[in-house]
Amino acid sequence: MGLDDGESLRTLRAAVDPANGSDELIRTFYTRWFAADLSARDLFPPDMAAQRAAFAEVLTWLLGELIAQRAHEPVAFLAQLGRDHRKYGVTQAHYDTMHEALYTTLRDHLNDRWTDRLAEAAHDAVTLFTGVMRGAAEAEQGPPYCDGTVVEHLRVGRDVSVVRLQLDRPLFYHPGQYVTVQVPQWPRRWRYLSPAIPADRSGAIEFHIRSVIGGMVSTAIVNETRPGDRWRISHPHGSLHIDRDGGDVLMVAGSTGLAPLRTLIMDLTRFGVNPRVHLFFGARYPCDLYDLKTLWQIASTNPWLSVTPVSEYSVDPPWASEYPDVQPPRGLHVRQTGLLPEVVTRYGAWSDRQILICGSPEMVQATKAALIAKGAPPERIQHDPLSY
């Protein structure tokens, strides 16, 4: 029965699900893979905890989609993963050793329940996963990544930097997409960042980065980036978008979650007629609203754009004077005080809008829940994956 065997697929899904304590199985898989193929270990960072957790989540989702007989999204996801993994130096041989290690680990873990049906389902599922990735990687003809040079690093807040690069060649991406970035301070640790400007034919690109507690890469970028640094950038991911025929738009941005939404707004300025866009831009302190002047410049010449600044606290801390003044000229909505989910829903349900939310996973989840509770249709709410 293979991939049509729902019972066997559910058994496999339960085995890899992190909610069921699958860390030992996933750890065994990587240990077996690295023992059989020493070159595979060099593809990953020294600390494997985050990688193991992400792999378990992905396997659980993929098997869940197979159980539901939904093939489109898993195949598209695996194909993108295969194309993207070329940046790590993954070869065709790595897919062979990965297939063997994963199948064998599942067989040994489920030894007391292993049957011919379970073996067929496991073989077919693992073959599908590795086969789609392998095929997509082999079919891709372009280079796996693009290198660029840092030309400007602006420290716009205590924990926020704007970094501008000149790429060796133009990188095409749709407004709202994100890329993975590797910086010289942390080789082999790729971080997801969203370009803050639309794709540029000359190869210019800009990123907004916030240093987060415990975030080694983001902290290094904010504190250590210098002009002349060489960054490596992968191909884009994501499907955040605005349907210009889909009605008016609500955008909610927390801190540097502004970047992809600003890119979408900047792209809209190419058109003479657009849906109305209302952007709520939030941060902890008023001084953390680092890009208000740019938003004011766009809104001042594009009447379809409204911007409401939001800060959790009404006054700035003492250290604010060490960084640029963010206050724009008059023209934006009066700054509101409070948490973003509360402020946004204070204005209404927004049930007639296309809704895009970007920021920390906690903010996105809270804002989405608050909007749905107010009556916003969940299917009209877009956000990037809350974990990668």
XYZ file of C-alpha atoms in Angstrom:
388
model
C 0.000 0.000 0.000
C 2.951 2.334 0.619
C 1.912 5.994 0.677
C -1.777 5.006 0.649
C -1.382 3.166 3.963
C -2.712 5.739 6.401
C -2.307 3.504 9.450
C 1.396 2.901 8.783
C 2.011 6.582 8.022
C 0.378 7.516 11.337
C 2.732 5.106 13.124
C 5.721 6.757 11.457
C 4.413 10.212 12.252
C 3.942 9.354 15.917
C 7.518 8.065 16.049
C 9.091 11.308 14.774
C 6.701 13.771 16.439
C 8.584 15.947 18.982
C 5.438 16.012 21.109
C 5.986 12.280 21.676
C 9.642 12.657 22.686
C 11.341 11.799 19.390
C 14.701 13.404 20.198
C 16.413 10.033 20.770
C 15.268 8.756 17.360
C 16.386 11.931 15.588
C 19.716 11.933 17.448
C 20.262 8.298 16.433
C 19.528 9.136 12.802
C 22.160 11.881 12.660
C 24.717 9.747 14.528
C 24.192 6.880 12.091
C 24.321 9.188 9.066
C 27.521 10.914 10.154
C 29.159 7.569 10.968
C 28.347 6.228 7.511
C 29.244 9.455 5.683
C 31.845 11.634 7.408
C 31.412 14.398 4.818
C 27.790 14.865 5.893
C 28.893 16.149 9.310
C 30.624 19.121 7.683
C 27.284 20.298 6.289
C 25.982 21.233 9.749
C 26.959 23.601 12.584
C 28.720 22.219 15.690
C 25.599 22.563 17.857
C 22.950 20.257 16.425
C 20.108 20.871 18.915
C 18.213 23.366 16.745
C 18.793 21.271 13.621
C 17.419 18.120 15.270
C 14.330 19.971 16.503
C 13.670 21.506 13.091
C 14.136 18.167 11.304
C 11.668 16.444 13.636
C 9.087 19.187 13.022
C 9.531 18.946 9.252
C 9.213 15.142 9.213
C 6.089 15.338 11.364
C 4.488 17.889 9.036
C 5.424 15.985 5.865
C 3.994 12.710 7.147
C 0.861 14.529 8.310
C 0.369 15.917 4.806
C 0.794 12.429 3.307
C -1.786 11.049 5.740
C -4.200 13.762 4.589
C -3.401 12.888 0.955
C -2.145 16.406 0.259
C 0.811 16.305 -2.104
C 1.127 19.797 -3.590
C 2.583 21.681 -0.613
C 4.961 18.892 0.539
C 6.391 18.425 -2.966
C 6.816 22.181 -3.448
C 8.440 22.478 -0.009
C 10.833 19.568 -0.628
C 11.776 20.905 -4.060
C 12.596 24.309 -2.583
C 14.553 22.589 0.186
C 16.552 20.610 -2.364
C 17.389 23.704 -4.386
C 18.292 25.635 -1.260
C 20.470 22.870 0.218
C 22.907 23.259 -2.652
C 24.359 26.230 -0.765
C 25.641 23.830 1.913
C 27.505 21.731 -0.637
C 25.058 18.806 -0.544
C 25.875 16.215 -3.220
C 23.789 13.476 -4.775
C 25.680 10.916 -2.677
C 24.518 12.612 0.520
C 20.912 11.831 -0.392
C 21.785 8.133 -0.722
C 23.432 7.935 2.698
C 20.668 10.030 4.276
C 18.004 7.702 2.828
C 19.727 4.624 4.233
C 20.332 6.189 7.666
C 16.759 7.446 8.083
C 15.101 4.233 6.909
C 17.336 2.075 9.094
C 16.750 4.296 12.133
C 12.968 4.101 11.726
C 13.179 0.311 11.326
C 15.289 -0.137 14.458
C 13.198 2.268 16.524
C 9.945 0.531 15.564
C 11.448 -2.942 15.716
C 8.711 -4.518 17.838
C 6.011 -3.173 15.499
C 7.864 -3.514 12.192
C 5.806 -5.233 9.506
C 6.002 -5.537 5.739
C 3.355 -2.819 5.418
C 5.259 -0.467 7.705
C 8.478 -1.205 5.834
C 6.844 -0.362 2.509
C 5.342 2.883 3.836
C 8.641 3.951 5.409
C 10.616 3.120 2.267
C 8.204 4.984 -0.003
C 8.006 8.039 2.261
C 11.775 8.365 2.672
C 12.271 7.758 -1.051
C 9.763 10.508 -1.833
C 11.428 12.980 0.538
C 14.974 12.420 -0.698
C 13.942 11.898 -4.314
C 12.116 15.214 -4.685
C 14.980 17.095 -3.030
C 17.573 15.310 -5.152
C 15.657 15.894 -8.386
C 15.063 19.586 -7.707
C 18.713 20.151 -6.819
C 19.903 18.327 -9.933
C 17.521 20.268 -12.184
C 18.619 23.675 -10.876
C 21.186 25.190 -13.219
C 21.945 28.512 -11.525
C 24.518 29.114 -8.785
C 23.428 27.989 -5.302
C 24.139 31.333 -3.639
C 25.223 34.901 -4.236
C 28.050 36.713 -2.457
C 28.079 40.400 -1.601
C 30.098 43.072 0.175
C 28.860 45.160 3.084
C 28.996 48.813 2.010
C 27.221 50.422 4.966
C 26.316 49.466 8.535
C 24.027 51.830 10.428
C 23.391 51.315 14.130
C 19.885 52.756 14.323
C 19.080 51.556 17.844
C 20.556 49.760 20.807
C 19.732 46.371 19.294
C 18.861 47.178 15.650
C 21.148 47.630 12.652
C 20.546 48.441 9.005
C 23.074 46.686 6.751
C 23.429 47.513 3.063
C 25.352 45.342 0.621
C 26.438 45.375 -2.991
C 25.995 41.876 -4.429
C 28.388 40.444 -6.984
C 25.372 39.813 -9.210
C 21.698 40.828 -8.931
C 19.510 38.536 -6.840
C 15.876 38.206 -7.906
C 13.199 37.833 -5.246
C 9.543 38.756 -4.986
C 8.620 41.558 -2.563
C 7.891 40.014 0.835
C 10.161 36.984 0.433
C 13.067 36.122 2.736
C 16.525 34.660 2.159
C 19.125 32.824 4.227
C 22.338 34.648 5.005
C 25.763 33.480 6.157
C 28.136 36.024 7.720
C 31.911 35.672 8.210
C 31.612 35.772 12.010
C 29.610 32.523 12.036
C 30.394 30.207 9.087
C 27.843 27.454 8.437
C 25.185 29.162 10.572
C 22.596 30.488 8.154
C 20.043 33.006 9.393
C 16.752 33.989 7.768
C 16.523 37.687 6.859
C 14.010 39.643 4.782
C 15.262 42.221 2.273
C 13.952 45.694 3.130
C 13.946 46.939 -0.476
C 12.613 45.377 -3.697
C 15.043 43.419 -5.877
C 17.523 45.797 -7.480
C 19.040 45.287 -10.927
C 22.359 46.750 -9.822
C 22.679 44.223 -6.976
C 21.962 46.568 -4.049
C 20.218 44.951 -1.073
C 19.344 46.070 2.462
C 18.581 44.137 5.651
C 17.217 45.193 9.050
C 18.562 43.035 11.892
C 17.605 42.986 15.559
C 19.907 41.402 18.101
C 17.959 38.890 20.188
C 18.970 37.424 23.536
C 20.814 34.174 22.904
C 20.975 34.834 19.158
C 24.638 34.354 18.295
C 24.346 35.297 14.629
C 22.076 38.326 15.066
C 24.229 39.628 17.926
C 27.380 39.257 15.836
C 25.774 41.060 12.898
C 24.602 44.010 15.010
C 27.832 44.360 17.027
C 30.572 43.249 14.657
C 29.567 43.923 11.034
C 31.987 46.200 9.204
C 32.087 47.628 5.654
C 34.045 45.207 3.507
C 32.642 42.072 5.167
C 31.646 39.403 2.681
C 28.200 37.847 3.114
C 26.725 34.848 1.348
C 23.019 34.915 0.446
C 20.863 32.019 -0.724
C 17.845 31.906 -2.990
C 14.530 33.325 -1.687
C 11.703 31.620 0.155
C 8.231 32.594 1.246
C 4.953 33.664 -0.321
C 3.966 36.799 1.589
C 2.203 39.007 -0.935
C -0.477 41.597 -1.655
C -3.243 40.927 -4.133
C -3.848 44.329 -5.719
C -7.341 43.154 -6.685
C -8.040 41.567 -3.306
C -9.250 44.591 -1.365
C -7.677 46.867 1.218
C -4.750 45.776 3.371
C -3.859 45.697 7.061
C -0.163 45.310 7.911
C 1.191 44.718 11.429
C 4.969 44.934 11.916
C 6.891 44.363 15.115
C 10.407 45.871 15.138
C 12.475 44.542 12.189
C 9.426 42.586 11.029
C 8.884 45.845 9.182
C 11.439 44.871 6.489
C 9.307 42.588 4.247
C 6.240 44.804 4.655
C 8.243 47.896 3.730
C 9.453 46.058 0.629
C 5.854 45.319 -0.369
C 4.877 48.951 0.221
C 7.825 50.227 -1.810
C 6.861 47.882 -4.645
C 3.294 49.261 -4.619
C 4.620 52.769 -5.249
C 5.251 51.681 -8.861
C 1.505 51.762 -9.504
C -0.797 54.733 -9.848
C -3.771 53.062 -8.143
C -3.511 50.722 -5.145
C -5.713 49.307 -2.412
C -5.616 51.254 0.843
C -2.852 50.048 3.169
C -2.858 50.697 6.914
C 0.416 49.796 8.625
C 0.816 49.463 12.391
C 4.549 49.647 13.204
C 5.338 48.657 16.780
C 8.313 48.489 19.130
C 9.071 48.615 22.838
C 10.085 52.303 23.131
C 9.340 55.258 20.841
C 13.055 55.430 19.951
C 12.869 51.832 18.661
C 10.582 52.896 15.794
C 13.737 53.209 13.750
C 12.297 53.633 10.243
C 9.489 56.136 10.761
C 11.181 58.770 8.602
C 11.268 56.435 5.592
C 7.629 55.506 6.156
C 6.741 59.215 6.388
C 8.519 59.889 3.085
C 6.543 57.134 1.354
C 3.196 58.083 2.934
C 3.652 61.775 2.114
C 3.497 61.051 -1.622
C 1.223 57.980 -1.611
C -2.207 58.797 -0.136
C -3.247 55.122 -0.093
C -0.752 54.467 2.768
C -1.547 55.191 6.428
C 0.995 54.510 9.187
C 0.256 54.223 12.909
C 3.334 54.025 15.163
C 2.877 51.970 18.354
C 5.158 51.668 21.387
C 4.709 49.603 24.529
C 6.046 52.468 26.670
C 5.181 56.127 26.212
C 8.633 57.572 27.006
C 12.174 56.748 25.929
C 14.841 55.233 28.202
C 17.974 57.258 29.100
C 20.125 55.542 26.474
C 17.893 56.704 23.603
C 19.979 59.863 23.120
C 22.909 57.710 21.966
C 21.075 56.769 18.769
C 19.468 58.697 15.883
C 16.248 60.602 16.499
C 13.480 58.633 14.791
C 10.730 61.240 14.952
C 9.450 62.164 11.474
C 7.826 65.460 10.494
C 4.097 65.755 11.100
C 1.961 63.600 8.858
C 1.725 60.116 10.335
C -1.026 59.036 12.691
C -0.515 59.908 16.347
C 1.642 57.315 18.074
C -0.357 54.867 20.180
C 0.811 53.254 23.422
C 0.255 49.587 24.220
C 0.870 46.103 22.902
C 0.384 45.660 19.161
C -2.450 43.073 19.362
C -4.415 45.340 21.706
C -3.861 48.527 19.723
C -4.638 46.929 16.347
C -7.907 45.337 17.503
C -8.894 48.563 19.272
C -9.514 49.950 15.782
C -11.904 47.140 14.828
C -12.038 43.621 13.449
C -10.392 44.361 10.072
C -12.465 41.482 8.701
C -12.648 43.035 5.230
C -8.857 43.346 4.827
C -5.988 41.330 3.510
C -3.917 40.951 6.687
C -0.118 40.561 6.815
C 1.713 40.162 10.147
C 5.518 40.161 10.585
C 7.641 40.103 13.717
C 8.575 37.761 16.532
C 6.691 34.445 16.673
C 5.086 35.511 19.956
C 3.823 38.793 18.511
C 2.553 37.134 15.341
C 0.672 34.464 17.282
C -0.837 36.966 19.713
C -1.895 39.398 16.972
C -3.349 36.649 14.807
C -5.331 35.233 17.747
C -6.618 38.689 18.703
C -7.737 39.455 15.147
C -9.494 36.095 14.757
C -11.234 36.636 18.100
C -12.473 39.971 16.750
C -13.859 38.305 13.625
C -11.056 38.422 11.051
C -11.196 35.354 8.751
C -8.104 33.163 9.399
C -7.739 32.440 5.670
C -7.117 36.148 4.999
C -4.197 36.344 7.445
C -0.663 35.857 6.096
C 2.623 35.464 7.961
C 5.913 33.689 7.416
C 6.599 30.351 9.163
C 6.888 30.849 12.916
C 9.845 28.458 12.988
C 12.225 27.540 10.197
